[in-house]
């Protein structure tokens, strides 16, 4: 058993794909046409880190309730954790790409960590050894 997907509500598909694939280096696993429960068009978009089993389902917000959670799915806390082998290299690449870091690197008992925001404003820990 493993966790297959986690949904991340985003304002729109293409900027989210660009961030996760072009900036973070995730793989675009799937981008297929789909329909909502009431028949409107949407897309089934899945990204994941290279070699990972668990992916993110990038779901475009649909309506006021979903719009309200964009960037706040975990109420301003860090809700996602990206572990990397070479912290300094990845951190430098993300800074150069313009990623917003809200907490600069620090050493913690669990590793070197810095907090960044994704394209929707959700907070992520970048964690290295």
Coordinates of N, CA and C in Angstrom, one line a residue, residues 34-124:
X34 N -10.8 15.9 -19.1 CA -11.7 15.2 -18.2 C -13.0 16.1 -18.1
X35 N -13.9 15.6 -17.3 CA -15.1 16.5 -17.1 C -15.5 16.5 -15.6
X36 N -16.1 17.6 -15.2 CA -16.5 17.7 -13.8 C -17.7 16.8 -13.6
X37 N -18.2 16.6 -12.4 CA -19.4 15.8 -12.1 C -20.6 16.3 -12.9
X38 N -20.7 17.6 -13.2 CA -21.8 18.1 -13.9 C -21.5 18.3 -15.4
X39 N -20.4 17.7 -15.9 CA -20.2 17.7 -17.3 C -19.3 18.8 -17.9
X40 N -18.8 19.7 -17.1 CA -18.0 20.8 -17.6 C -16.6 20.3 -17.9
X41 N -15.9 20.9 -18.8 CA -14.5 20.4 -19.1 C -13.5 20.8 -18.0
X42 N -12.6 19.9 -17.7 CA -11.5 20.1 -16.8 C -10.3 19.2 -17.3
X43 N -9.2 19.2 -16.6 CA -8.1 18.4 -17.0 C -7.7 17.6 -15.8
X44 N -7.1 16.4 -16.1 CA -6.6 15.5 -15.0 C -5.1 15.7 -15.2
X45 N -4.5 16.4 -14.3 CA -3.0 16.8 -14.4 C -2.3 16.2 -13.2
X46 N -1.3 15.4 -13.4 CA -0.5 14.7 -12.4 C 0.9 15.0 -12.6
X47 N 1.6 15.5 -11.6 CA 3.1 15.7 -11.6 C 3.7 15.0 -10.4
X48 N 4.9 14.6 -10.5 CA 5.6 14.0 -9.3 C 7.1 14.1 -9.5
X49 N 7.8 14.1 -8.4 CA 9.3 14.2 -8.4 C 9.8 12.9 -9.2
X50 N 10.9 13.1 -9.9 CA 11.5 11.9 -10.6 C 11.7 10.7 -9.7
X51 N 11.2 9.6 -10.1 CA 11.4 8.3 -9.3 C 10.5 8.1 -8.1
X52 N 9.6 9.1 -7.9 CA 8.6 9.0 -6.8 C 7.4 8.2 -7.2
X53 N 6.8 7.6 -6.2 CA 5.5 6.9 -6.4 C 4.3 7.9 -6.2
X54 N 4.5 8.8 -5.2 CA 3.4 9.7 -4.9 C 3.5 10.9 -5.8
X55 N 2.3 11.3 -6.3 CA 2.3 12.5 -7.1 C 1.3 13.5 -6.6
X56 N 1.3 14.7 -7.3 CA 0.3 15.7 -7.0 C -0.7 15.8 -8.1
X57 N -2.0 15.8 -7.8 CA -3.0 16.0 -8.7 C -3.3 17.5 -8.7
X58 N -2.9 18.2 -9.8 CA -3.1 19.7 -9.8 C -4.6 19.9 -10.3
X59 N -5.4 20.4 -9.3 CA -6.8 20.6 -9.6 C -7.1 22.1 -9.7
X60 N -7.6 22.5 -10.8 CA -8.0 24.0 -10.9 C -9.2 24.2 -10.0
X61 N -9.1 25.3 -9.3 CA -10.2 25.7 -8.4 C -11.5 25.9 -9.2
X62 N -12.6 25.4 -8.7 CA -13.9 25.5 -9.3 C -14.9 26.0 -8.4
X63 N -15.1 27.3 -8.4 CA -16.1 28.0 -7.6 C -15.5 28.6 -6.3
X64 N -16.3 29.4 -5.7 CA -15.8 30.3 -4.6 C -15.2 29.5 -3.4
X65 N -15.8 28.3 -3.1 CA -15.3 27.6 -2.0 C -13.8 27.1 -2.3
X66 N -13.6 26.6 -3.5 CA -12.3 26.1 -3.8 C -11.3 27.3 -4.1
X67 N -11.8 28.4 -4.6 CA -11.0 29.6 -4.8 C -10.4 30.0 -3.4
X68 N -11.2 29.9 -2.4 CA -10.8 30.3 -1.1 C -9.7 29.5 -0.5
X69 N -9.5 28.3 -0.9 CA -8.4 27.5 -0.3 C -7.1 27.5 -1.2
X70 N -7.1 28.1 -2.3 CA -5.9 28.2 -3.1 C -4.8 29.0 -2.3
X71 N -3.7 28.3 -2.1 CA -2.6 28.8 -1.3 C -2.8 28.7 0.2
X72 N -3.9 28.2 0.7 CA -4.2 28.1 2.1 C -4.8 26.7 2.5
X73 N -4.4 25.7 1.8 CA -4.9 24.4 2.0 C -4.6 23.9 3.4
X74 N -3.5 24.3 4.0 CA -3.2 23.9 5.3 C -3.1 25.1 6.3
X75 N -3.9 26.1 6.0 CA -4.1 27.3 6.9 C -2.7 28.0 7.2
X76 N -1.9 28.2 6.2 CA -0.7 28.9 6.3 C 0.5 28.2 6.9
X77 N 0.3 26.9 7.3 CA 1.4 26.1 7.8 C 2.1 25.5 6.6
X78 N 3.3 25.0 6.8 CA 4.0 24.2 5.8 C 3.2 22.9 5.7
X79 N 2.8 22.5 4.5 CA 2.0 21.3 4.3 C 2.7 20.3 3.4
X80 N 3.8 20.7 2.8 CA 4.4 19.8 1.8 C 5.9 19.8 2.1
X81 N 6.6 18.7 1.9 CA 8.0 18.5 2.3 C 8.7 17.9 1.1
X82 N 9.6 18.6 0.5 CA 10.4 18.2 -0.6 C 11.8 17.9 -0.1
X83 N 12.2 16.6 0.0 CA 13.5 16.2 0.4 C 14.4 16.0 -0.8
X84 N 15.6 16.6 -0.7 CA 16.6 16.6 -1.8 C 17.9 16.1 -1.2
X85 N 18.7 15.5 -2.1 CA 20.0 15.0 -1.8 C 21.1 16.2 -1.6
X86 N 21.0 17.1 -2.5 CA 22.0 18.2 -2.5 C 21.2 19.6 -2.3
X87 N 21.1 19.8 -1.0 CA 20.3 21.0 -0.6 C 20.8 22.3 -1.2
X88 N 22.1 22.5 -1.1 CA 22.7 23.8 -1.6 C 22.4 24.0 -3.1
X89 N 22.6 22.9 -3.8 CA 22.4 23.1 -5.3 C 21.0 23.4 -5.6
X90 N 20.0 22.6 -5.0 CA 18.6 22.8 -5.3 C 18.2 24.2 -4.8
X91 N 18.6 24.6 -3.6 CA 18.2 25.9 -3.1 C 18.7 27.0 -4.0
X92 N 20.0 26.9 -4.4 CA 20.5 27.9 -5.3 C 19.8 28.0 -6.7
X93 N 19.4 26.8 -7.2 CA 18.6 26.8 -8.5 C 17.3 27.4 -8.3
X94 N 16.6 27.1 -7.2 CA 15.3 27.7 -6.9 C 15.3 29.2 -6.7
X95 N 16.3 29.7 -6.0 CA 16.5 31.1 -5.8 C 16.7 31.8 -7.1
X96 N 17.6 31.2 -8.0 CA 17.9 31.8 -9.3 C 16.6 31.8 -10.2
X97 N 15.7 30.8 -10.0 CA 14.5 30.8 -10.7 C 13.4 31.7 -10.2
X98 N 13.7 32.4 -9.1 CA 12.7 33.4 -8.6 C 11.7 32.8 -7.6
X99 N 12.0 31.6 -7.1 CA 11.1 31.1 -6.1 C 11.1 31.9 -4.8
X100 N 10.0 32.2 -4.2 CA 9.9 33.0 -3.0 C 10.2 32.1 -1.8
X101 N 11.2 32.4 -1.1 CA 11.5 31.7 0.2 C 11.1 32.6 1.3
X102 N 10.3 32.1 2.2 CA 9.8 32.9 3.3 C 10.6 32.6 4.6
X103 N 11.4 31.6 4.6 CA 12.3 31.3 5.7 C 13.6 30.8 5.1
X104 N 14.7 31.5 5.4 CA 16.0 31.1 4.9 C 16.5 29.8 5.5
X105 N 17.5 29.2 4.8 CA 18.0 27.9 5.3 C 18.5 28.0 6.8
X106 N 18.2 26.9 7.4 CA 18.7 26.7 8.8 C 18.9 25.2 9.1
X107 N 19.7 25.0 10.0 CA 20.0 23.6 10.4 C 19.1 23.2 11.5
X108 N 18.3 22.1 11.3 CA 17.4 21.5 12.3 C 17.8 20.1 12.6
X109 N 17.3 19.5 13.6 CA 17.6 18.1 13.9 C 17.3 17.1 12.8
X110 N 16.3 17.4 12.0 CA 16.0 16.6 10.9 C 16.6 16.9 9.5
X111 N 17.5 18.0 9.5 CA 18.2 18.3 8.3 C 18.3 19.8 8.1
X112 N 18.9 20.2 7.0 CA 18.9 21.6 6.5 C 17.6 21.9 5.9
X113 N 17.0 23.0 6.2 CA 15.6 23.3 5.8 C 15.5 24.8 5.4
X114 N 14.7 25.1 4.4 CA 14.2 26.4 4.1 C 12.8 26.3 3.6
X115 N 12.0 27.3 3.8 CA 10.6 27.3 3.5 C 10.3 28.2 2.3
X116 N 9.7 27.6 1.3 CA 9.3 28.3 0.0 C 7.8 28.2 -0.2
X117 N 7.4 29.1 -1.1 CA 6.0 29.1 -1.6 C 5.9 28.6 -3.0
X118 N 4.9 27.7 -3.2 CA 4.7 27.3 -4.6 C 3.9 28.4 -5.4
X119 N 3.5 28.1 -6.6 CA 2.9 29.0 -7.5 C 1.5 29.5 -7.0
X120 N 0.9 28.7 -6.1 CA -0.4 29.0 -5.5 C -0.3 29.7 -4.2
X121 N 0.9 29.7 -3.6 CA 1.1 30.3 -2.3 C 1.2 29.3 -1.1
X122 N 1.1 28.0 -1.4 CA 1.3 27.0 -0.4 C 2.7 26.9 0.1
X123 N 2.9 26.7 1.4 CA 4.3 26.6 1.9 C 4.8 25.2 1.9
X124 N 6.1 25.1 1.5 CA 6.8 23.8 1.4 C 8.1 23.9 2.2

